[in-house]
GROMACS .gro file of C-alpha atoms in nm:
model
  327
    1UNK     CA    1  12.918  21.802  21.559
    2UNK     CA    2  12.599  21.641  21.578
    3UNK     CA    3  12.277  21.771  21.339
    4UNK     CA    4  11.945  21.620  21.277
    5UNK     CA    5  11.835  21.489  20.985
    6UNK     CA    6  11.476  21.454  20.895
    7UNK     CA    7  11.439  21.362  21.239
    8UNK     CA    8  11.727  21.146  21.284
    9UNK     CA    9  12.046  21.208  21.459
   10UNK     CA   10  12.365  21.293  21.240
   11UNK     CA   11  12.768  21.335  21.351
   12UNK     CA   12  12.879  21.574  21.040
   13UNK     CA   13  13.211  21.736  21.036
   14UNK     CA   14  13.220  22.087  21.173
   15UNK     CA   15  13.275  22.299  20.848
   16UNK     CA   16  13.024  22.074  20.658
   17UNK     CA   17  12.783  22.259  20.394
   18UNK     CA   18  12.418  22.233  20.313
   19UNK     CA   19  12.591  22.140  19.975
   20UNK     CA   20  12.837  21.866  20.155
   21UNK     CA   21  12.562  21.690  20.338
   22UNK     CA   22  12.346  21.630  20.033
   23UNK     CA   23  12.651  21.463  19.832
   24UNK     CA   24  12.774  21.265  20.140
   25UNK     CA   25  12.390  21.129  20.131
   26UNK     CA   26  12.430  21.106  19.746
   27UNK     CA   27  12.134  21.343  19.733
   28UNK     CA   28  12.066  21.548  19.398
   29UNK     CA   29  12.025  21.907  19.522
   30UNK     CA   30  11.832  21.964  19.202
   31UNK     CA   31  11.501  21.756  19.337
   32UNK     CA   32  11.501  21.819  19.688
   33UNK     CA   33  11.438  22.138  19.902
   34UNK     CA   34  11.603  22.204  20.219
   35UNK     CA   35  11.469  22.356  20.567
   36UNK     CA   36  11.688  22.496  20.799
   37UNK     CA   37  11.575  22.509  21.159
   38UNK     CA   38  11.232  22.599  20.993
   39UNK     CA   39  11.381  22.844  20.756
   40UNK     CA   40  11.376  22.725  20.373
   41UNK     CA   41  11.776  22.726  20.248
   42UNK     CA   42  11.772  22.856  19.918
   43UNK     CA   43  11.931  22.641  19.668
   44UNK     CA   44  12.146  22.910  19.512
   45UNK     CA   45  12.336  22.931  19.876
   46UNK     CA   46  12.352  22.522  19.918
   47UNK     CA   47  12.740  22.601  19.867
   48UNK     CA   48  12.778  22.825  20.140
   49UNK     CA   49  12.579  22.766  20.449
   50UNK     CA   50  12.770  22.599  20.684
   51UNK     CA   51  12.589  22.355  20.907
   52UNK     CA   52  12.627  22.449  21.319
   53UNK     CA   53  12.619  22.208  21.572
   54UNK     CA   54  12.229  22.130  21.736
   55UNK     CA   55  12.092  22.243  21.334
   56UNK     CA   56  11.770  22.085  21.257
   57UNK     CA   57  11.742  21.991  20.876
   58UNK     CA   58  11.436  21.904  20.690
   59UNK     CA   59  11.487  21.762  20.321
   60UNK     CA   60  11.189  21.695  20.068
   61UNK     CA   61  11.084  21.604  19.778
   62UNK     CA   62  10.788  21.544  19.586
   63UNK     CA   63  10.610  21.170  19.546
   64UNK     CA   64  10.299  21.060  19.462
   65UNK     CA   65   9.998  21.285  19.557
   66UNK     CA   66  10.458  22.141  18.292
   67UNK     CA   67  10.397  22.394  18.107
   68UNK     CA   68  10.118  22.566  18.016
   69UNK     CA   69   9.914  22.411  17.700
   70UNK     CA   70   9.765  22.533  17.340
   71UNK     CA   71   9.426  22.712  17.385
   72UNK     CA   72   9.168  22.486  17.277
   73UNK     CA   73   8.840  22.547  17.192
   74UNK     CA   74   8.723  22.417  17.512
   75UNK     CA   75   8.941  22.479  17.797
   76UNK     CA   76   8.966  22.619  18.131
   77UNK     CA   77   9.200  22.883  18.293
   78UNK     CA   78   9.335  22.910  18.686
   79UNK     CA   79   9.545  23.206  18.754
   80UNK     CA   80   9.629  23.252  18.390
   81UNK     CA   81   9.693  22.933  18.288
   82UNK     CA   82   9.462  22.772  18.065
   83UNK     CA   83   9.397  22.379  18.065
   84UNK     CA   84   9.264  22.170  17.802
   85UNK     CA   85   9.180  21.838  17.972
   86UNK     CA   86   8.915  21.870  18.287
   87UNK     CA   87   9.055  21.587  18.465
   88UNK     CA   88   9.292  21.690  18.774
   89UNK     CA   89   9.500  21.323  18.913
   90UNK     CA   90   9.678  21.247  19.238
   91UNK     CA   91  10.008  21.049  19.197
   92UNK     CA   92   9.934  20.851  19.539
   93UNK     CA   93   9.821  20.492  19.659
   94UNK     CA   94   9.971  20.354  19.331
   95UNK     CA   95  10.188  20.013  19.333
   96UNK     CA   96  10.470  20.198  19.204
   97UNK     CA   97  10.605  20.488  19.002
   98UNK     CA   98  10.576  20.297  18.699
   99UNK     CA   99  10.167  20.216  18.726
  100UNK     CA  100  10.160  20.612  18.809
  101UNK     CA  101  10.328  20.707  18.506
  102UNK     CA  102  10.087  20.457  18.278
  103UNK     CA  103   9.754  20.592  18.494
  104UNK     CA  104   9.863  20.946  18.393
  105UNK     CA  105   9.922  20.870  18.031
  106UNK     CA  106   9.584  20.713  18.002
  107UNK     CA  107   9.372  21.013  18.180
  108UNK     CA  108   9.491  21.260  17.953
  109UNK     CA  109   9.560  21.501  18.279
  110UNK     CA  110   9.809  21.800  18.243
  111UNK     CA  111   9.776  21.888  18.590
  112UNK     CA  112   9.891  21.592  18.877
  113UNK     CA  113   9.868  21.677  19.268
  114UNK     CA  114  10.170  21.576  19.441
  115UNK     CA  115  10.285  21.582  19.799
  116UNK     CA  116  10.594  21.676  20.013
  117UNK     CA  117  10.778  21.434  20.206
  118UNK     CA  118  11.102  21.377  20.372
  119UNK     CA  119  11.351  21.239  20.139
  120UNK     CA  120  11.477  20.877  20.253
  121UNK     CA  121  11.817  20.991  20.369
  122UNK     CA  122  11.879  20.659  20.460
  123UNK     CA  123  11.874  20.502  20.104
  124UNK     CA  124  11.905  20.830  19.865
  125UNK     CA  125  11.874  20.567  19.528
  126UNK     CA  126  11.563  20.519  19.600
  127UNK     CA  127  11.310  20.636  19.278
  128UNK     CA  128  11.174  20.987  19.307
  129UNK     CA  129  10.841  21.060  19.173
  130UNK     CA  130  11.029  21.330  18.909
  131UNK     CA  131  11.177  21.049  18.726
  132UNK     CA  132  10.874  20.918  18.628
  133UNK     CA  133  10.653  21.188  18.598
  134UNK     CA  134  10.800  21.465  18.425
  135UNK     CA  135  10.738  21.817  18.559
  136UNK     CA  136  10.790  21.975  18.188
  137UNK     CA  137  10.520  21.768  18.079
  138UNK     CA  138  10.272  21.768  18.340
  139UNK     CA  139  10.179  22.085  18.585
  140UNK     CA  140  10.302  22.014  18.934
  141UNK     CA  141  10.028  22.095  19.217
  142UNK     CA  142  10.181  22.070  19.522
  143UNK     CA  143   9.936  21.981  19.788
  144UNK     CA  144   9.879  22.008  20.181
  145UNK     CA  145   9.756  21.683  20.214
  146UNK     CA  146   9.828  21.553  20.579
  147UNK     CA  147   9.819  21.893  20.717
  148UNK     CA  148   9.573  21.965  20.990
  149UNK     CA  149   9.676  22.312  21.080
  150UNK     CA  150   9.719  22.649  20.932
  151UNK     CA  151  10.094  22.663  21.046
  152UNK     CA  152  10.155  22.312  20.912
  153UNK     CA  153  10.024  22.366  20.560
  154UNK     CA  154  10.168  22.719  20.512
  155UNK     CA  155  10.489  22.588  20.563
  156UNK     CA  156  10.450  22.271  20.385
  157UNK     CA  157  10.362  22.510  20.118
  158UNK     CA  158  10.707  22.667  20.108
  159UNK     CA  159  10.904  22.399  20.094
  160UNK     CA  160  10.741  22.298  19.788
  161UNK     CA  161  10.800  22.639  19.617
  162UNK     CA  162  11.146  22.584  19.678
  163UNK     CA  163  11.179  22.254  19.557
  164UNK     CA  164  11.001  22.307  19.240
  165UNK     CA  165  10.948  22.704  19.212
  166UNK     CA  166  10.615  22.644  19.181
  167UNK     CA  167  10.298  22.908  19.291
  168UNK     CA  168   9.991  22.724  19.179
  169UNK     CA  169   9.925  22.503  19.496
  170UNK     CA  170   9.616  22.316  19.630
  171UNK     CA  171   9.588  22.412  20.002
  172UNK     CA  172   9.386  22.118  20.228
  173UNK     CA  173   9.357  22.129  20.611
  174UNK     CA  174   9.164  21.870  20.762
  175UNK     CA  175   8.948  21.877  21.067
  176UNK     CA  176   8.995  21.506  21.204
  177UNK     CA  177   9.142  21.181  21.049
  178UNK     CA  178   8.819  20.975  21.034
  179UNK     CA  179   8.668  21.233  20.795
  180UNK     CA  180   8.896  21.450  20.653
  181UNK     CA  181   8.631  21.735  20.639
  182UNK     CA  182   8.823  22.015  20.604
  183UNK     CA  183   8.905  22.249  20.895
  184UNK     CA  184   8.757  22.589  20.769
  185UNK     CA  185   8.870  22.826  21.021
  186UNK     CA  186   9.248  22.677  20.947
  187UNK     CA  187   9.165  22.703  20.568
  188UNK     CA  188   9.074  23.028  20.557
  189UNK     CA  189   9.398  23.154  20.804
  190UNK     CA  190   9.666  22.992  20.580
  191UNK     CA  191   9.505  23.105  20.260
  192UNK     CA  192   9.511  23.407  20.384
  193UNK     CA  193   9.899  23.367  20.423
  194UNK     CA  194   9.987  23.220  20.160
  195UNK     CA  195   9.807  23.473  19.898
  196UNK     CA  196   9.953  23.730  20.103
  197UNK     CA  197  10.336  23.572  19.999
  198UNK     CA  198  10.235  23.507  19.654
  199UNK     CA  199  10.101  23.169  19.596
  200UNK     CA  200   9.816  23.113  19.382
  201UNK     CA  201   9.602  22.916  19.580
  202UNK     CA  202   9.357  22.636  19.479
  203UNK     CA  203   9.157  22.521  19.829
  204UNK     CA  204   8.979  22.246  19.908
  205UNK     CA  205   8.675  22.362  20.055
  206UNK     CA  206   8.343  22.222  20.218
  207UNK     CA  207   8.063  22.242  19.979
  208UNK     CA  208   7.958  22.578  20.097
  209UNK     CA  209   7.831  22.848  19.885
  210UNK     CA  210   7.904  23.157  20.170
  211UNK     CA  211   8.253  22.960  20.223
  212UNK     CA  212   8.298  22.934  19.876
  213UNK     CA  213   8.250  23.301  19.813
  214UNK     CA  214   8.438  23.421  20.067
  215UNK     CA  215   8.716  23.239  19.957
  216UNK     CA  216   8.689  23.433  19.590
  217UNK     CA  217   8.692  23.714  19.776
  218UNK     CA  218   9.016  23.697  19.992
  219UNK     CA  219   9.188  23.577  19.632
  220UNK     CA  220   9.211  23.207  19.595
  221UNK     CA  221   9.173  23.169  19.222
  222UNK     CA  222   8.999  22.810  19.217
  223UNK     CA  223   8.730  22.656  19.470
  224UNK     CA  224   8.708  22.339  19.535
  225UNK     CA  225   8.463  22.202  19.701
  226UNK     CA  226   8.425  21.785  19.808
  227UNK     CA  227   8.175  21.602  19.657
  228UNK     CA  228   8.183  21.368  19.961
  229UNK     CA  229   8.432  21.248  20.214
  230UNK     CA  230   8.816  21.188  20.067
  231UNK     CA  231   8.866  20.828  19.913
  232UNK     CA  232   8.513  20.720  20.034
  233UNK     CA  233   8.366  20.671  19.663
  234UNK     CA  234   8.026  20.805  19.775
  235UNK     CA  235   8.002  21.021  19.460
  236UNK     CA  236   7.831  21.399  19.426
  237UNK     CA  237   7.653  21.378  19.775
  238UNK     CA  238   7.517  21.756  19.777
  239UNK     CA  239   7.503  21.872  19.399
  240UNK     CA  240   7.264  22.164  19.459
  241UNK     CA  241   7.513  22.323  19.671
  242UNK     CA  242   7.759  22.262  19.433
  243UNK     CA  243   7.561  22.376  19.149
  244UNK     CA  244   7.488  22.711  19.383
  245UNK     CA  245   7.914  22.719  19.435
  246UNK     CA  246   7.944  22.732  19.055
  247UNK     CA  247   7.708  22.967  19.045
  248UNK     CA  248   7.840  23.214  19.298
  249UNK     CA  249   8.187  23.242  19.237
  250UNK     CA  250   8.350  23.346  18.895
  251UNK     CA  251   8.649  23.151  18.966
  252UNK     CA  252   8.695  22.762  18.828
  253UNK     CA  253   8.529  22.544  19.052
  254UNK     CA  254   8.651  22.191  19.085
  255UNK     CA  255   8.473  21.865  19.294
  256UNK     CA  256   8.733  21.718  19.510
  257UNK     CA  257   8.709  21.413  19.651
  258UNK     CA  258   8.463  21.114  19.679
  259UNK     CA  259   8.429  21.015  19.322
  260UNK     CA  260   8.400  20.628  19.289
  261UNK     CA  261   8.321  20.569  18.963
  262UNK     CA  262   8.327  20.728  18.615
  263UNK     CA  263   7.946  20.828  18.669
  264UNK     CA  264   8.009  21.034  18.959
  265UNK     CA  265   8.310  21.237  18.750
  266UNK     CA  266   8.002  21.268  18.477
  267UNK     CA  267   7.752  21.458  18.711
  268UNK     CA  268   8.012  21.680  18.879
  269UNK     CA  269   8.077  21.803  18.524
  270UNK     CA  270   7.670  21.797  18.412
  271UNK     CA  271   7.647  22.068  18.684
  272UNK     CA  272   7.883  22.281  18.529
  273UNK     CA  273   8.189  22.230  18.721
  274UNK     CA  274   8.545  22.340  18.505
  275UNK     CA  275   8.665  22.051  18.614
  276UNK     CA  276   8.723  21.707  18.875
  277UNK     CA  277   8.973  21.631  19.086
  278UNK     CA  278   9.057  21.286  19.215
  279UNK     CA  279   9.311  20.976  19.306
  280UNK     CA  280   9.185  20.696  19.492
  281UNK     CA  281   8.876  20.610  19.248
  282UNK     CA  282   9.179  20.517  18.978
  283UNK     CA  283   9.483  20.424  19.207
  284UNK     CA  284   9.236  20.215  19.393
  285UNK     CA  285   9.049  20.011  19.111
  286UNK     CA  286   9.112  19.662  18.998
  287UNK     CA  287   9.239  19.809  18.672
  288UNK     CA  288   9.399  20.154  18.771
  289UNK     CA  289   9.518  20.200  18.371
  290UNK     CA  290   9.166  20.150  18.282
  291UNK     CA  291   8.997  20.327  18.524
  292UNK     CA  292   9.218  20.602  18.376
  293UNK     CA  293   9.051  20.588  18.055
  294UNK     CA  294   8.719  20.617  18.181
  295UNK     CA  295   8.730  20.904  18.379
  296UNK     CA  296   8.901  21.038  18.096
  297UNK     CA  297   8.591  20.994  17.895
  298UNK     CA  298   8.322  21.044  18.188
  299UNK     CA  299   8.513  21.387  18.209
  300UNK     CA  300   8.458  21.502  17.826
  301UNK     CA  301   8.107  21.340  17.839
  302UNK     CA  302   7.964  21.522  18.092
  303UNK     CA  303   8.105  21.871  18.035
  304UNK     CA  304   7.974  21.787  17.665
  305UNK     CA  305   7.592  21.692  17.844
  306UNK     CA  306   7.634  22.040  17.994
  307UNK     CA  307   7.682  22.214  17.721
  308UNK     CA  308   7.426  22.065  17.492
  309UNK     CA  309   7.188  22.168  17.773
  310UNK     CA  310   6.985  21.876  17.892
  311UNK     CA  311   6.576  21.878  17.875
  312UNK     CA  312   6.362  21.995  18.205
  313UNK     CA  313   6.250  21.759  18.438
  314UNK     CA  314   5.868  21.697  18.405
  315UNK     CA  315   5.623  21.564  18.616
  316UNK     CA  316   5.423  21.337  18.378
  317UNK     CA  317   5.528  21.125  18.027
  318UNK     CA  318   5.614  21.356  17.756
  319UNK     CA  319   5.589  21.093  17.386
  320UNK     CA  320   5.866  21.092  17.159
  321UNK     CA  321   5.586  21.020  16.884
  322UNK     CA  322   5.286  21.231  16.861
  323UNK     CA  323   4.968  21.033  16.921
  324UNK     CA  324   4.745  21.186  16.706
  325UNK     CA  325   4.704  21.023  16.358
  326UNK     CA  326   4.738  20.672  16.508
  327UNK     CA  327   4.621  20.410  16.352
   0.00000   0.00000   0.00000
């Protein structure tokens, strides 16, 4: 009987299982999820669905796009989870698995975006992204990225609960491909969705205080809103409306996008953001490992500027020395 695989034509014997197809493509059922005809196959019942001729079969994994850590003194909590490092990574646009592993080491991050893709039926030895970056160690956040539609991200969604069991998700769904503003109305329809089927959703967001509270409102427990357009490296282009998101919403707020450089990760934290999220300003340097490192430190830096509270901007010179009793 014939089936399709991922989008490519399959002859499979007629009392073939969801289990039997994964082994004859030497496929471990343990990292992948499976769709059936747009229905998710749990992977308790690989064993006993039997495939039917015309079946249209989606498998996925995760690739580059733990458990929850020791309070510190300084930390940050998303839907009861608390967080000691401030620095959120994406596991895409490195070389390899292996630079993506070193990247992570060196940012100190506990929490790693990653996206869903079709599994390479084709050549099932290639690497998966959970050999390299270990999902005990590091919190999976399974991301819409791609998606430009309510219907496409809410099921992306759930085919990353399945392959990983995990809730906490970052929900994205862009407007056009030469921004990748996000696409509100969309946003707002499959976060409505998904909270309403459990997920604990983190959204990327325009940098829109009314958006940003009305987000709070219908349950997402993070907001996170761009700091400028996605991979661009324009840095914190609007960081009064930021500042007013932070101040609006009782939820962690997060920047998302555009930071270039280890100053930009500084001032999204100097306005009190819990935290920064970002990819292409490490996976795209000259020295991804090092790049790493700084954001690392421009992370801990600025949430430590915030804290110490820095002086009020003046209008004239304000000496460090007295002047009276010169010489």
């Amino acid at each position: 009987m014939q089936i399709t695989l991922n989008g490519d034509s399959r002859t499979v014997d007629p009392d073939t299982t969801v289990a039997g197809l994964l082994t004859a493509a030497g496929l471990d059922p343990a990292k992948v999820a499976v769709e059936r005809n747009r229905e998710i196959v749990p992977r308790s019942t690989y064993d006993a669905v039997a495939l039917s001729d015309g079946d249209q079969l989606e498998v996925v994994h995760f690739i580059g796009g733990g458990d929850t850590t020791p309070e510190a003194a300084d930390s940050f909590e998303v839907a009861g989870r608390r967080f000691t490092s401030r620095l959120l990574v994406g596991t895409g646009k490195y070389k390899d698995f292996e630079e993506t592993a070193r990247a992570l080491e060196a940012s100190g991050a506990e929490i790693v975006t990653v996206a869903v893709r079709r599994v390479n039926v084709t050549d099932p030895s290639q690497p998966m992204l959970v050999d390299y970056v270990d999902p005990k160690r590091y919190t999976y956040l399974p991301n819409t990225a791609g998606c430009f539609t309510a219907e496409d991200a809410v099921r992306t969604l759930r085919l990353a609960r399945e392959a990983g069991g995990w809730d906490l998700v970052k929900l994205e769904v862009l407007g056009d491909t030469k921004t990748l503003y996000p696409n509100m109305t969309e946003t707002l329809a499959a976060a409505e969705t998904l909270i309403a089927e459990g997920f604990k959703v983190m959204v990327y967001c325009s940098d829109d205080p009314i958006m940003a509270k009305r987000l709070e409102d219908m349950g997402c427990v993070a907001i996170m809103p761009l700091g400028s357009l996605i991979g661009s490296g324009l840095g914190i282009l609007n960081p009064v409306t930021i500042r007013l998101i932070k101040e609006s919403v009782s939820v962690p707020v997060l920047v998302d996008a555009g930071v270039g450089a280890a100053s930009d990760a500084a001032v999204a934290m100097e306005l009190g953001c819990d935290g920064v999220l970002l990819n292409t300003a490490i996976a795209g340097a000259k020295d991804p490992i090092a790049m790493a490192r700084a954001m690392k430190l421009a992370v801990e830096a600025g949430r430590l500027s915030y804290l110490a509270g820095r002086i009020g901007r003046k209008q004239y010179a304000d000496p460090s020395s007295p002047l009276a009793g010169l010489i």
